[in-house]
PDB file of C-alpha atoms in Angstrom:
ATOM      1  CA  MET B   1      70.358   2.812   3.588  1.00 46.00           C
ATOM      2  CA  SER B   2      70.559   0.241   0.830  1.00 51.00           C
ATOM      3  CA  HIS B   3      73.750  -0.916  -0.791  1.00 57.00           C
ATOM      4  CA  ALA B   4      74.703   0.255  -4.245  1.00 60.00           C
ATOM      5  CA  PRO B   5      73.817  -2.277  -6.915  1.00 66.00           C
ATOM      6  CA  VAL B   6      76.446  -4.805  -7.913  1.00 67.00           C
ATOM      7  CA  LEU B   7      77.922  -4.360 -11.368  1.00 70.00           C
ATOM      8  CA  ILE B   8      76.327  -6.556 -14.004  1.00 75.00           C
ATOM      9  CA  SER B   9      79.683  -8.132 -14.850  1.00 73.00           C
ATOM     10  CA  GLU B  10      80.182  -9.166 -11.199  1.00 75.00           C
ATOM     11  CA  ARG B  11      76.797 -10.704 -10.411  1.00 78.00           C
ATOM     12  CA  HIS B  12      77.587 -14.318 -11.236  1.00 83.00           C
ATOM     13  CA  LEU B  13      81.228 -14.754 -10.248  1.00 85.00           C
ATOM     14  CA  THR B  14      82.714 -17.913  -8.820  1.00 87.00           C
ATOM     15  CA  PRO B  15      84.561 -17.701  -5.471  1.00 87.00           C
ATOM     16  CA  ALA B  16      87.918 -17.794  -7.275  1.00 91.00           C
ATOM     17  CA  GLU B  17      86.883 -14.907  -9.508  1.00 88.00           C
ATOM     18  CA  VAL B  18      85.677 -12.925  -6.485  1.00 84.00           C
ATOM     19  CA  GLU B  19      89.106 -13.404  -4.904  1.00 90.00           C
ATOM     20  CA  ILE B  20      90.762 -12.074  -8.059  1.00 89.00           C
ATOM     21  CA  VAL B  21      88.498  -9.014  -8.079  1.00 86.00           C
ATOM     22  CA  ASP B  22      89.182  -8.378  -4.377  1.00 86.00           C
ATOM     23  CA  ARG B  23      92.934  -8.699  -4.959  1.00 90.00           C
ATOM     24  CA  ARG B  24      92.709  -6.198  -7.828  1.00 89.00           C
ATOM     25  CA  ARG B  25      90.802  -3.735  -5.659  1.00 87.00           C
ATOM     26  CA  ARG B  26      93.294  -4.108  -2.780  1.00 89.00           C
ATOM     27  CA  ARG B  27      96.133  -3.456  -5.218  1.00 93.00           C
ATOM     28  CA  GLY B  28      94.230  -0.387  -6.422  1.00 92.00           C
ATOM     29  CA  GLN B  29      93.969   0.865  -2.834  1.00 90.00           C
ATOM     30  CA  LEU B  30      97.728   0.362  -2.447  1.00 93.00           C
ATOM     31  CA  LEU B  31      98.387   2.370  -5.612  1.00 95.00           C
ATOM     32  CA  LEU B  32      96.103   5.158  -4.385  1.00 94.00           C
ATOM     33  CA  THR B  33      98.038   5.286  -1.127  1.00 94.00           C
ATOM     34  CA  ILE B  34     101.375   5.400  -2.957  1.00 97.00           C
ATOM     35  CA  GLY B  35     100.031   8.090  -5.279  1.00 97.00           C
ATOM     36  CA  PHE B  36      98.842  10.307  -2.429  1.00 97.00           C
ATOM     37  CA  GLN B  37     102.124   9.911  -0.557  1.00 97.00           C
ATOM     38  CA  ALA B  38     104.153  10.721  -3.675  1.00 97.00           C
ATOM     39  CA  GLY B  39     101.902  13.752  -4.194  1.00 97.00           C
ATOM     40  CA  ILE B  40     102.657  14.972  -0.678  1.00 97.00           C
ATOM     41  CA  ILE B  41     106.402  14.569  -1.284  1.00 97.00           C
ATOM     42  CA  THR B  42     106.097  16.388  -4.605  1.00 97.00           C
ATOM     43  CA  THR B  43     104.249  19.259  -2.945  1.00 97.00           C
ATOM     44  CA  LEU B  44     106.812  19.563  -0.165  1.00 96.00           C
ATOM     45  CA  VAL B  45     109.774  19.431  -2.544  1.00 96.00           C
ATOM     46  CA  GLY B  46     108.087  21.874  -4.912  1.00 95.00           C
ATOM     47  CA  VAL B  47     107.235  24.391  -2.209  1.00 95.00           C
ATOM     48  CA  LEU B  48     110.462  24.190  -0.239  1.00 95.00           C
ATOM     49  CA  TRP B  49     113.320  23.607  -2.693  1.00 95.00           C
ATOM     50  CA  VAL B  50     112.449  23.741  -6.392  1.00 95.00           C
ATOM     51  CA  GLY B  51     112.359  27.528  -6.701  1.00 93.00           C
ATOM     52  CA  GLN B  52     115.726  27.911  -5.039  1.00 93.00           C
ATOM     53  CA  ASP B  53     117.138  25.071  -7.144  1.00 93.00           C
ATOM     54  CA  LEU B  54     115.951  26.646 -10.402  1.00 93.00           C
ATOM     55  CA  THR B  55     117.315  30.095  -9.562  1.00 93.00           C
ATOM     56  CA  GLN B  56     120.651  29.202  -7.972  1.00 93.00           C
ATOM     57  CA  SER B  57     121.857  25.986  -9.645  1.00 89.00           C
ATOM     58  CA  PRO B  58     124.232  26.483 -12.564  1.00 91.00           C
ATOM     59  CA  GLY B  59     123.377  25.323 -16.078  1.00 89.00           C
ATOM     60  CA  MET B  60     121.162  22.287 -16.385  1.00 91.00           C
ATOM     61  CA  VAL B  61     121.975  20.908 -12.923  1.00 91.00           C
ATOM     62  CA  HIS B  62     118.619  21.021 -11.111  1.00 94.00           C
ATOM     63  CA  PRO B  63     118.335  17.833  -9.019  1.00 94.00           C
ATOM     64  CA  MET B  64     115.404  18.980  -6.868  1.00 95.00           C
ATOM     65  CA  PHE B  65     113.429  20.032  -9.929  1.00 96.00           C
ATOM     66  CA  TYR B  66     114.062  16.639 -11.546  1.00 96.00           C
ATOM     67  CA  TRP B  67     113.109  14.870  -8.331  1.00 96.00           C
ATOM     68  CA  ALA B  68     109.859  16.848  -8.144  1.00 97.00           C
ATOM     69  CA  CYS B  69     109.077  15.942 -11.769  1.00 97.00           C
ATOM     70  CA  ILE B  70     109.766  12.249 -11.169  1.00 97.00           C
ATOM     71  CA  THR B  71     107.710  12.048  -7.967  1.00 97.00           C
ATOM     72  CA  GLY B  72     104.908  14.026  -9.608  1.00 97.00           C
ATOM     73  CA  THR B  73     104.834  11.596 -12.511  1.00 98.00           C
ATOM     74  CA  ILE B  74     104.836   8.622 -10.127  1.00 98.00           C
ATOM     75  CA  SER B  75     101.987  10.230  -8.206  1.00 98.00           C
ATOM     76  CA  VAL B  76      99.809  10.811 -11.257  1.00 98.00           C
ATOM     77  CA  VAL B  77     100.455   7.338 -12.710  1.00 98.00           C
ATOM     78  CA  CYS B  78      99.728   5.590  -9.395  1.00 97.00           C
ATOM     79  CA  LEU B  79      96.563   7.612  -8.805  1.00 96.00           C
ATOM     80  CA  LEU B  80      95.187   6.896 -12.269  1.00 96.00           C
ATOM     81  CA  ALA B  81      96.077   3.193 -12.105  1.00 96.00           C
ATOM     82  CA  GLY B  82      94.637   2.907  -8.586  1.00 94.00           C
ATOM     83  CA  MET B  83      91.360   4.520  -9.582  1.00 91.00           C
ATOM     84  CA  SER B  84      90.998   2.230 -12.576  1.00 91.00           C
ATOM     85  CA  MET B  85      91.764  -0.880 -10.493  1.00 90.00           C
ATOM     86  CA  ARG B  86      89.196   0.048  -7.826  1.00 85.00           C
ATOM     87  CA  ARG B  87      86.364   0.620 -10.276  1.00 78.00           C
ATOM     88  CA  GLY B  88      83.112  -0.873  -9.096  1.00 70.00           C
ATOM     89  CA  PHE B  89      84.028  -0.519  -5.430  1.00 69.00           C
ATOM     90  CA  HIS B  90      81.444   1.731  -3.780  1.00 61.00           C
ATOM     91  CA  GLU B  91      83.089   2.178  -0.392  1.00 65.00           C
ATOM     92  CA  PHE B  92      86.047   4.293   0.598  1.00 61.00           C
ATOM     93  CA  THR B  93      87.702   2.148   3.205  1.00 57.00           C
ATOM     94  CA  SER B  94      91.210   1.032   3.923  1.00 53.00           C
ATOM     95  CA  TYR B  95      92.360  -2.550   4.351  1.00 53.00           C
TER      96      TYR B  95
END
């Protein structure tokens, strides 16, 4: 099976530029990992505690709901940033 073609913008890079691109893609993989882990935490918090927190906490005091919102936002931001940083990388591998 042949390899996917290299992007046009990456065909004539110097070794220093290749290192920069690799570093960007590794950072993108890190952000994807953080995003998936934050998504798992958000799911667990949302399934286990948010409903109880919203129904039984008085007034505007809903710490588990706020925590789920914050981790959900972190998850979405990290996933989107990670996908944009890994653009052009045709393999799904871990470092």
